[in-house]
Short mmCIF file of C-alpha atoms and ligand atoms in Angstrom, two decimals:
data_model
loop_
_atom_site.label_atom_id
_atom_site.label_comp_id
_atom_site.label_asym_id
_atom_site.label_seq_id
_atom_site.Cartn_x
_atom_site.Cartn_y
_atom_site.Cartn_z
CA MET R 139 -0.27 0.09 0.33
CA LYS R 140 1.44 3.46 -1.15
CA ILE R 141 -0.49 6.31 0.95
CA ILE R 142 -0.45 9.36 -1.21
CA ASP R 143 0.75 12.31 -0.10
CA GLY R 144 -2.10 15.53 -0.75
CA LYS R 145 0.72 18.03 1.19
CA ALA R 146 3.71 17.11 -1.16
CA VAL R 147 1.33 16.99 -4.45
CA SER R 148 -0.33 20.34 -3.51
CA LEU R 149 2.76 22.12 -3.10
CA ARG R 150 4.19 20.57 -6.29
CA ILE R 151 1.14 23.04 -7.66
CA LYS R 152 1.34 25.44 -5.75
CA ASP R 153 5.39 26.14 -6.50
CA GLU R 154 4.51 25.97 -10.34
CA ILE R 155 1.54 28.30 -9.71
CA LYS R 156 4.25 30.33 -8.36
CA GLU R 157 6.40 30.11 -10.71
CA LYS R 158 3.79 31.04 -13.46
CA THR R 159 2.78 33.90 -11.35
CA ALA R 160 5.79 35.37 -11.54
CA LYS R 161 6.29 35.72 -14.49
CA LEU R 162 2.80 36.81 -15.32
CA SER R 163 3.67 39.69 -12.81
CA GLU R 164 6.38 41.32 -15.06
CA SER R 165 3.35 41.78 -17.56
CA GLY R 166 1.87 44.42 -14.59
CA ILE R 167 -1.02 41.09 -14.25
CA ILE R 168 -1.07 40.06 -10.31
CA PRO R 169 -3.86 37.80 -10.17
CA THR R 170 -6.24 38.93 -7.34
CA LEU R 171 -9.04 36.64 -5.53
CA ALA R 172 -12.12 38.50 -3.78
CA VAL R 173 -13.03 35.93 -0.75
CA ILE R 174 -16.49 36.77 0.56
CA ILE R 175 -17.24 35.33 4.29
CA VAL R 176 -20.13 35.76 6.05
CA GLY R 177 -20.95 35.60 9.48
CA ASN R 178 -18.87 34.06 12.37
CA ASP R 179 -18.54 30.15 11.29
CA PRO R 180 -15.28 28.99 13.12
CA ALA R 181 -14.54 26.29 10.67
CA SER R 182 -15.47 29.31 7.13
CA ARG R 183 -12.81 31.09 9.03
CA VAL R 184 -10.21 28.45 9.12
CA TYR R 185 -11.51 27.46 5.24
CA VAL R 186 -10.55 31.65 4.94
CA ASN R 187 -7.51 32.10 6.14
CA ASN R 188 -5.60 29.18 4.92
CA LYS R 189 -7.00 30.46 1.49
CA LYS R 190 -5.08 33.50 1.71
CA LYS R 191 -2.07 31.98 3.08
CA ALA R 192 -2.59 30.03 -0.03
CA CYS R 193 -2.68 33.08 -1.80
CA GLU R 194 0.16 34.84 -0.14
CA TYR R 195 2.07 31.63 -0.88
CA VAL R 196 1.55 31.77 -4.61
CA GLY R 197 2.13 35.15 -4.81
CA PHE R 198 -1.55 36.31 -5.45
CA ASN R 199 -3.71 39.07 -4.50
CA SER R 200 -6.09 38.25 -1.85
CA VAL R 201 -8.57 40.46 -0.82
CA GLU R 202 -11.67 39.71 2.39
CA TYR R 203 -15.12 40.90 2.48
CA ALA R 204 -16.06 39.81 5.84
CA LEU R 205 -19.38 40.52 6.35
CA ASP R 206 -21.99 40.58 9.29
CA GLU R 207 -24.30 37.46 9.72
CA SER R 208 -27.54 39.75 9.39
CA VAL R 209 -26.22 41.54 5.98
CA SER R 210 -29.40 41.41 3.38
CA ARG R 211 -29.10 39.05 -0.14
CA ASN R 212 -29.04 41.98 -1.70
CA GLU R 213 -26.54 43.46 -0.03
CA LEU R 214 -24.12 40.35 -1.12
CA LEU R 215 -25.66 40.29 -4.43
CA GLY R 216 -24.86 44.07 -4.84
CA LEU R 217 -20.79 43.35 -3.20
CA ILE R 218 -21.14 40.27 -6.27
CA ASP R 219 -21.99 42.72 -8.93
CA ARG R 220 -19.50 45.30 -7.93
CA LEU R 221 -16.30 42.36 -7.87
CA ASN R 222 -17.89 40.89 -10.99
CA ALA R 223 -17.67 44.78 -12.61
CA ASP R 224 -14.05 45.51 -11.42
CA SER R 225 -11.06 44.58 -13.92
CA GLY R 226 -8.35 43.89 -11.34
CA VAL R 227 -10.14 40.97 -9.82
CA ASP R 228 -9.95 37.56 -11.29
CA GLY R 229 -12.02 35.41 -9.01
CA ILE R 230 -14.53 35.56 -6.86
CA LEU R 231 -15.04 33.33 -4.18
CA CYS R 232 -18.31 33.42 -1.71
CA GLN R 233 -17.38 31.05 1.38
CA LEU R 234 -19.98 28.47 2.44
CA PRO R 235 -22.22 27.83 4.19
CA LEU R 236 -24.09 30.99 4.06
CA PRO R 237 -26.33 32.02 6.68
CA LYS R 238 -30.35 30.53 6.22
CA HIS R 239 -31.82 34.03 5.10
CA ILE R 240 -29.44 33.79 2.00
CA ASP R 241 -30.29 31.44 -1.17
CA GLU R 242 -26.47 29.89 -2.04
CA ASN R 243 -27.86 29.02 -5.09
CA ALA R 244 -29.04 32.86 -6.00
CA VAL R 245 -25.04 33.94 -5.00
CA MET R 246 -23.89 31.14 -6.86
CA ASN R 247 -26.01 32.13 -10.06
CA ALA R 248 -24.93 35.92 -9.04
CA ILE R 249 -20.77 35.50 -9.07
CA SER R 250 -19.71 35.92 -13.30
CA TYR R 251 -18.50 32.09 -14.45
CA GLU R 252 -15.62 33.60 -15.73
CA LYS R 253 -14.39 34.51 -12.19
CA ASP R 254 -16.24 32.00 -10.31
CA VAL R 255 -12.95 29.93 -8.72
CA ASP R 256 -15.18 27.36 -7.45
CA ALA R 257 -16.83 26.71 -10.15
CA PHE R 258 -20.29 26.38 -8.78
CA ASN R 259 -21.63 28.71 -11.47
CA PRO R 260 -24.33 26.45 -13.63
CA ILE R 261 -22.97 27.52 -16.37
CA ASN R 262 -19.87 26.28 -15.08
CA VAL R 263 -21.79 23.26 -14.06
CA GLY R 264 -23.18 22.69 -17.54
CA ARG R 265 -19.83 23.27 -19.45
CA ILE R 266 -18.58 19.90 -17.54
CA MET R 267 -21.19 17.85 -18.91
CA SER R 268 -20.03 18.85 -22.16
CA GLY R 269 -16.14 18.59 -21.64
CA ASP R 270 -15.92 22.29 -21.24
CA PHE R 271 -13.19 22.42 -18.71
CA GLY R 272 -12.12 25.65 -18.19
CA MET R 273 -13.31 26.11 -14.83
CA LEU R 274 -13.13 22.94 -12.63
CA PRO R 275 -14.70 22.74 -8.89
CA CYS R 276 -11.46 21.98 -6.92
CA THR R 277 -12.25 19.17 -4.98
CA PRO R 278 -13.24 17.07 -7.77
CA ALA R 279 -10.38 18.31 -9.68
CA GLY R 280 -8.01 18.03 -7.05
CA ILE R 281 -9.15 14.27 -6.47
CA MET R 282 -8.17 14.07 -9.99
CA GLU R 283 -4.73 15.21 -9.86
CA LEU R 284 -4.05 12.61 -6.69
CA ILE R 285 -5.41 9.64 -8.84
CA ALA R 286 -3.11 11.57 -11.77
CA SER R 287 -0.01 11.49 -8.93
CA THR R 288 0.14 7.64 -8.60
CA GLY R 289 1.01 6.99 -12.60
CA GLU R 290 -1.66 4.62 -12.49
CA SER R 291 -4.13 5.33 -15.97
CA VAL R 292 -7.88 5.82 -15.03
CA CYS R 293 -9.04 4.75 -19.11
CA GLY R 294 -10.98 1.29 -18.37
CA LYS R 295 -10.70 1.30 -14.70
CA ARG R 296 -14.15 0.54 -12.86
CA ALA R 297 -15.04 3.85 -10.87
CA VAL R 298 -16.79 3.63 -7.87
CA VAL R 299 -18.29 7.16 -6.55
CA ILE R 300 -20.27 7.27 -2.85
CA GLY R 301 -22.35 10.54 -2.63
CA ARG R 302 -23.79 12.66 -5.34
CA SER R 303 -23.37 15.82 -4.00
CA ASN R 304 -23.30 18.92 -6.43
CA ILE R 305 -20.36 20.21 -5.28
CA VAL R 306 -18.13 16.57 -4.66
CA GLY R 307 -19.68 13.33 -6.06
CA LYS R 308 -21.22 14.78 -9.54
CA PRO R 309 -18.89 16.24 -10.68
CA THR R 310 -16.52 13.60 -9.77
CA ALA R 311 -18.11 11.31 -11.93
CA MET R 312 -17.94 13.25 -14.78
CA LEU R 313 -14.24 13.98 -14.44
CA LEU R 314 -13.47 9.92 -14.19
CA LEU R 315 -15.93 9.65 -17.18
CA ASN R 316 -14.03 12.00 -19.17
CA ALA R 317 -10.81 10.15 -18.26
CA ASP R 318 -12.56 6.91 -19.54
CA ALA R 319 -13.38 5.22 -16.21
CA THR R 320 -16.42 2.88 -16.15
CA VAL R 321 -17.98 5.11 -13.21
CA THR R 322 -21.11 4.10 -10.86
CA VAL R 323 -22.77 6.69 -8.30
CA CYS R 324 -23.69 5.45 -5.29
CA HIS R 325 -25.34 7.57 -2.80
CA SER R 326 -27.73 7.00 0.58
CA LYS R 327 -30.10 4.88 -1.65
CA THR R 328 -27.84 2.51 -3.02
CA LYS R 329 -29.02 -1.45 -2.59
CA ASN R 330 -25.58 -3.64 -2.40
CA LEU R 331 -23.46 -0.58 -1.82
CA LYS R 332 -20.48 -2.97 -0.04
CA ASP R 333 -21.06 -4.95 -3.69
CA ILE R 334 -20.43 -2.44 -5.90
CA CYS R 335 -17.61 -0.91 -3.93
CA ARG R 336 -16.09 -4.37 -3.84
CA GLN R 337 -15.24 -3.97 -7.96
CA ALA R 338 -13.76 -0.84 -7.47
CA ASP R 339 -10.51 -0.19 -9.23
CA ILE R 340 -11.01 3.57 -7.95
CA LEU R 341 -13.03 4.14 -4.57
CA ILE R 342 -14.08 7.72 -3.95
CA ALA R 343 -15.46 8.04 -0.36
CA ALA R 344 -17.55 11.44 -0.29
CA VAL R 345 -19.92 11.09 2.84
CA GLY R 346 -19.73 12.67 5.52
CA LYS R 347 -20.13 9.99 7.76
CA ALA R 348 -16.03 9.13 10.05
CA GLY R 349 -14.80 5.76 8.84
CA PHE R 350 -17.97 4.59 6.60
CA VAL R 351 -15.93 2.69 4.02
CA THR R 352 -14.42 -0.12 5.31
CA ALA R 353 -12.23 -3.26 4.45
CA ASP R 354 -14.56 -5.37 3.85
CA MET R 355 -15.92 -2.99 1.14
CA VAL R 356 -12.96 -2.64 -0.90
CA LYS R 357 -10.76 -4.33 -3.50
CA GLU R 358 -7.58 -5.99 -3.14
CA GLY R 359 -5.52 -3.29 -5.13
CA ALA R 360 -7.84 -0.31 -5.19
CA THR R 361 -6.74 2.78 -4.94
CA VAL R 362 -9.22 4.86 -2.20
CA ILE R 363 -9.55 8.54 -2.44
CA ASP R 364 -10.91 9.67 1.03
CA VAL R 365 -12.60 13.13 0.41
CA GLY R 366 -14.80 13.12 4.22
CA ILE R 367 -13.96 15.69 6.64
CA ASN R 368 -15.20 14.59 10.10
CA ARG R 369 -14.31 16.37 12.82
CA GLY R 370 -14.82 13.85 15.75
CA LYS R 371 -15.92 14.80 19.75
CA ASP R 372 -11.59 14.68 20.50
CA GLY R 373 -11.33 17.48 17.74
CA LYS R 374 -9.91 15.48 15.92
CA LEU R 375 -9.76 14.80 11.80
CA ARG R 376 -11.48 11.34 10.54
CA GLY R 377 -11.97 10.55 6.63
CA ASP R 378 -15.34 8.71 5.57
CA VAL R 379 -12.73 5.82 5.18
CA ASP R 380 -11.47 3.64 8.24
CA PHE R 381 -8.39 4.25 7.44
CA GLU R 382 -6.25 1.87 9.87
CA GLY R 383 -8.47 -0.89 8.22
CA VAL R 384 -8.23 -0.15 4.56
CA ALA R 385 -4.81 0.89 4.44
CA GLY R 386 -3.87 -3.26 4.50
CA LYS R 387 -5.74 -3.84 1.75
CA ALA R 388 -5.44 -0.60 -0.53
CA GLY R 389 -2.74 -0.18 -3.54
CA TYR R 390 -3.34 3.43 -2.73
CA ILE R 391 -5.06 5.19 -0.10
CA THR R 392 -5.50 9.09 0.88
CA PRO R 393 -4.55 10.05 3.95
CA VAL R 394 -7.31 12.59 6.23
CA PRO R 395 -5.58 14.83 7.01
CA GLY R 396 -3.17 15.95 3.84
CA GLY R 397 -4.93 14.22 1.16
CA CYS R 398 -8.12 16.09 -0.70
CA GLY R 399 -8.07 18.82 1.57
CA PRO R 400 -4.82 20.87 0.57
CA MET R 401 -5.48 19.70 -3.17
CA THR R 402 -8.91 21.54 -3.23
CA ILE R 403 -6.86 24.89 -1.97
CA ALA R 404 -4.16 23.93 -4.48
CA MET R 405 -6.89 24.06 -7.24
CA LEU R 406 -8.36 27.06 -6.48
CA MET R 407 -5.09 28.63 -7.43
CA LYS R 408 -5.03 26.83 -10.52
CA ASN R 409 -8.14 28.60 -11.25
CA THR R 410 -7.86 31.93 -10.33
CA TYR R 411 -4.17 31.99 -12.23
CA ASN R 412 -6.08 30.73 -15.46
CA ALA R 413 -9.01 33.35 -14.45
CA ALA R 414 -5.49 36.23 -14.65
CA LEU R 415 -4.22 34.73 -17.40
CA ARG R 416 -7.64 35.19 -19.45
CA ARG R 417 -7.62 38.92 -18.54
CA GLN R 418 -3.82 39.07 -19.52
CA ASN R 419 -5.18 37.86 -23.04
CA THR R 420 -8.01 39.97 -23.42
CA GLU R 421 -5.96 42.87 -22.13
CA THR R 422 -2.96 42.09 -24.57
CA CYS R 423 -5.49 41.39 -27.80
CA GLY R 424 -8.23 44.41 -26.85
P1 NAP M 178 -23.74 16.27 1.05
O1 NAP M 178 -23.78 16.57 0.23
O2 NAP M 178 -23.87 15.78 2.72
O3 NAP M 178 -23.54 14.70 -0.06
C1 NAP M 178 -23.26 13.29 1.11
C2 NAP M 178 -23.68 12.33 0.00
O4 NAP M 178 -23.44 11.22 0.50
C3 NAP M 178 -25.04 12.09 -0.27
O5 NAP M 178 -25.40 12.04 -1.49
C4 NAP M 178 -25.87 11.03 0.42
O6 NAP M 178 -26.78 10.50 -0.22
C5 NAP M 178 -24.54 10.67 0.92
N1 NAP M 178 -24.42 9.22 1.74
C6 NAP M 178 -24.87 9.93 2.85
N2 NAP M 178 -25.16 8.65 3.61
C7 NAP M 178 -25.30 7.54 2.79
C8 NAP M 178 -25.15 5.88 3.07
N3 NAP M 178 -25.63 5.15 4.52
N4 NAP M 178 -24.69 5.00 2.16
C9 NAP M 178 -24.49 5.66 0.54
N5 NAP M 178 -23.74 7.15 0.60
C10 NAP M 178 -24.16 7.92 1.99
O7 NAP M 178 -21.43 16.05 1.38
P2 NAP M 178 -20.54 16.50 0.37
O8 NAP M 178 -20.68 18.19 0.67
O9 NAP M 178 -20.14 15.86 -0.61
O10 NAP M 178 -19.20 16.34 1.14
C11 NAP M 178 -19.21 15.18 1.65
C12 NAP M 178 -17.79 14.51 2.63
O11 NAP M 178 -16.44 15.19 2.00
C13 NAP M 178 -18.36 15.44 4.15
O12 NAP M 178 -17.56 14.96 4.59
C14 NAP M 178 -17.41 16.88 3.69
O13 NAP M 178 -17.04 17.87 4.86
C15 NAP M 178 -15.66 16.91 2.80
N6 NAP M 178 -15.59 17.47 2.16
C16 NAP M 178 -13.86 17.24 1.65
C17 NAP M 178 -13.40 18.61 1.07
C18 NAP M 178 -12.32 18.90 0.73
O14 NAP M 178 -11.45 19.79 0.27
N7 NAP M 178 -11.47 17.84 1.03
C19 NAP M 178 -14.73 19.13 -0.05
C20 NAP M 178 -15.75 18.97 0.48
C21 NAP M 178 -16.16 18.41 0.77
P3 NAP M 178 -28.31 11.12 -0.64
O15 NAP M 178 -27.81 12.02 -2.00
O16 NAP M 178 -29.29 10.18 -0.87
O17 NAP M 178 -28.79 12.05 0.36
#
């Protein structure tokens, strides 16, 4: 069994972006990410701080807009309109979850698809369906990078994704399909889940339940990607995979923490860099 080191893979990607950003800066363009955070959710604060730190590392500007929990939908949409129109802003990220009185879909729809570095806007979601991968959702894109880092081909493999959320399960299934895997998507109503998982050469766990995937659900030698982030009563993070049990059976496995988490941020940097590159092309070509 080999552990896929998400920290190392993400660092390699961030270092590549850092180098390219230094070159881009010579043309006067510094990639700029606007980060919106609403309220005082401690987990959101940690995520936002990590994203800002990553921006600093690769040489981007990040501008934070910290809004009060009581902000109205219209005020938030107004800010997004201004950021959409600001030619100095390449990417806009609105940290989820939002307070209950604000419709998250309306906010995702409001972010211009060209600046939608989380790729949650329906235009970017739809583009994935047609194989246009201009802006990929960060966690699924990170999962594909982790699989690629093993050097094993995805083509013709049997892939099983547990979870069908719009931000992880569904887009991950589309990316695996595009890479020529034969893909099965499982969810809470799936029958014979264990049997289906046992057929997987590549098993993706995006369930949100600590230790959900046990060794008896895993094929010998499978690549197991654990997307789950579950905080236990002891404060420790655990994945959706029973790492100790599954590690003895998997060919490759991601740890939690240190697997998918760092990759999500690295892919956010990649999307922001690519958005800045499009700005440069627009400015150059008029
Ligand atoms: P989600 O929206 O809650 O979706 C969970 C999925 O798991 C649903 O499709 C659900 O099925 C399915 N499920 C629940 N119980 C199941 C069962 N007993 N058998 C089979 N499927 C079952 O969660 P998410 O947003 O996709 O996130 C999943 C996990 O990944 C969470 O722990 C989250 O914190 C983590 N995450 C990590 C990152 C990262 O950067 N590493 C990013 C995003 C999310 P139904 O659709 O039928 O309800």
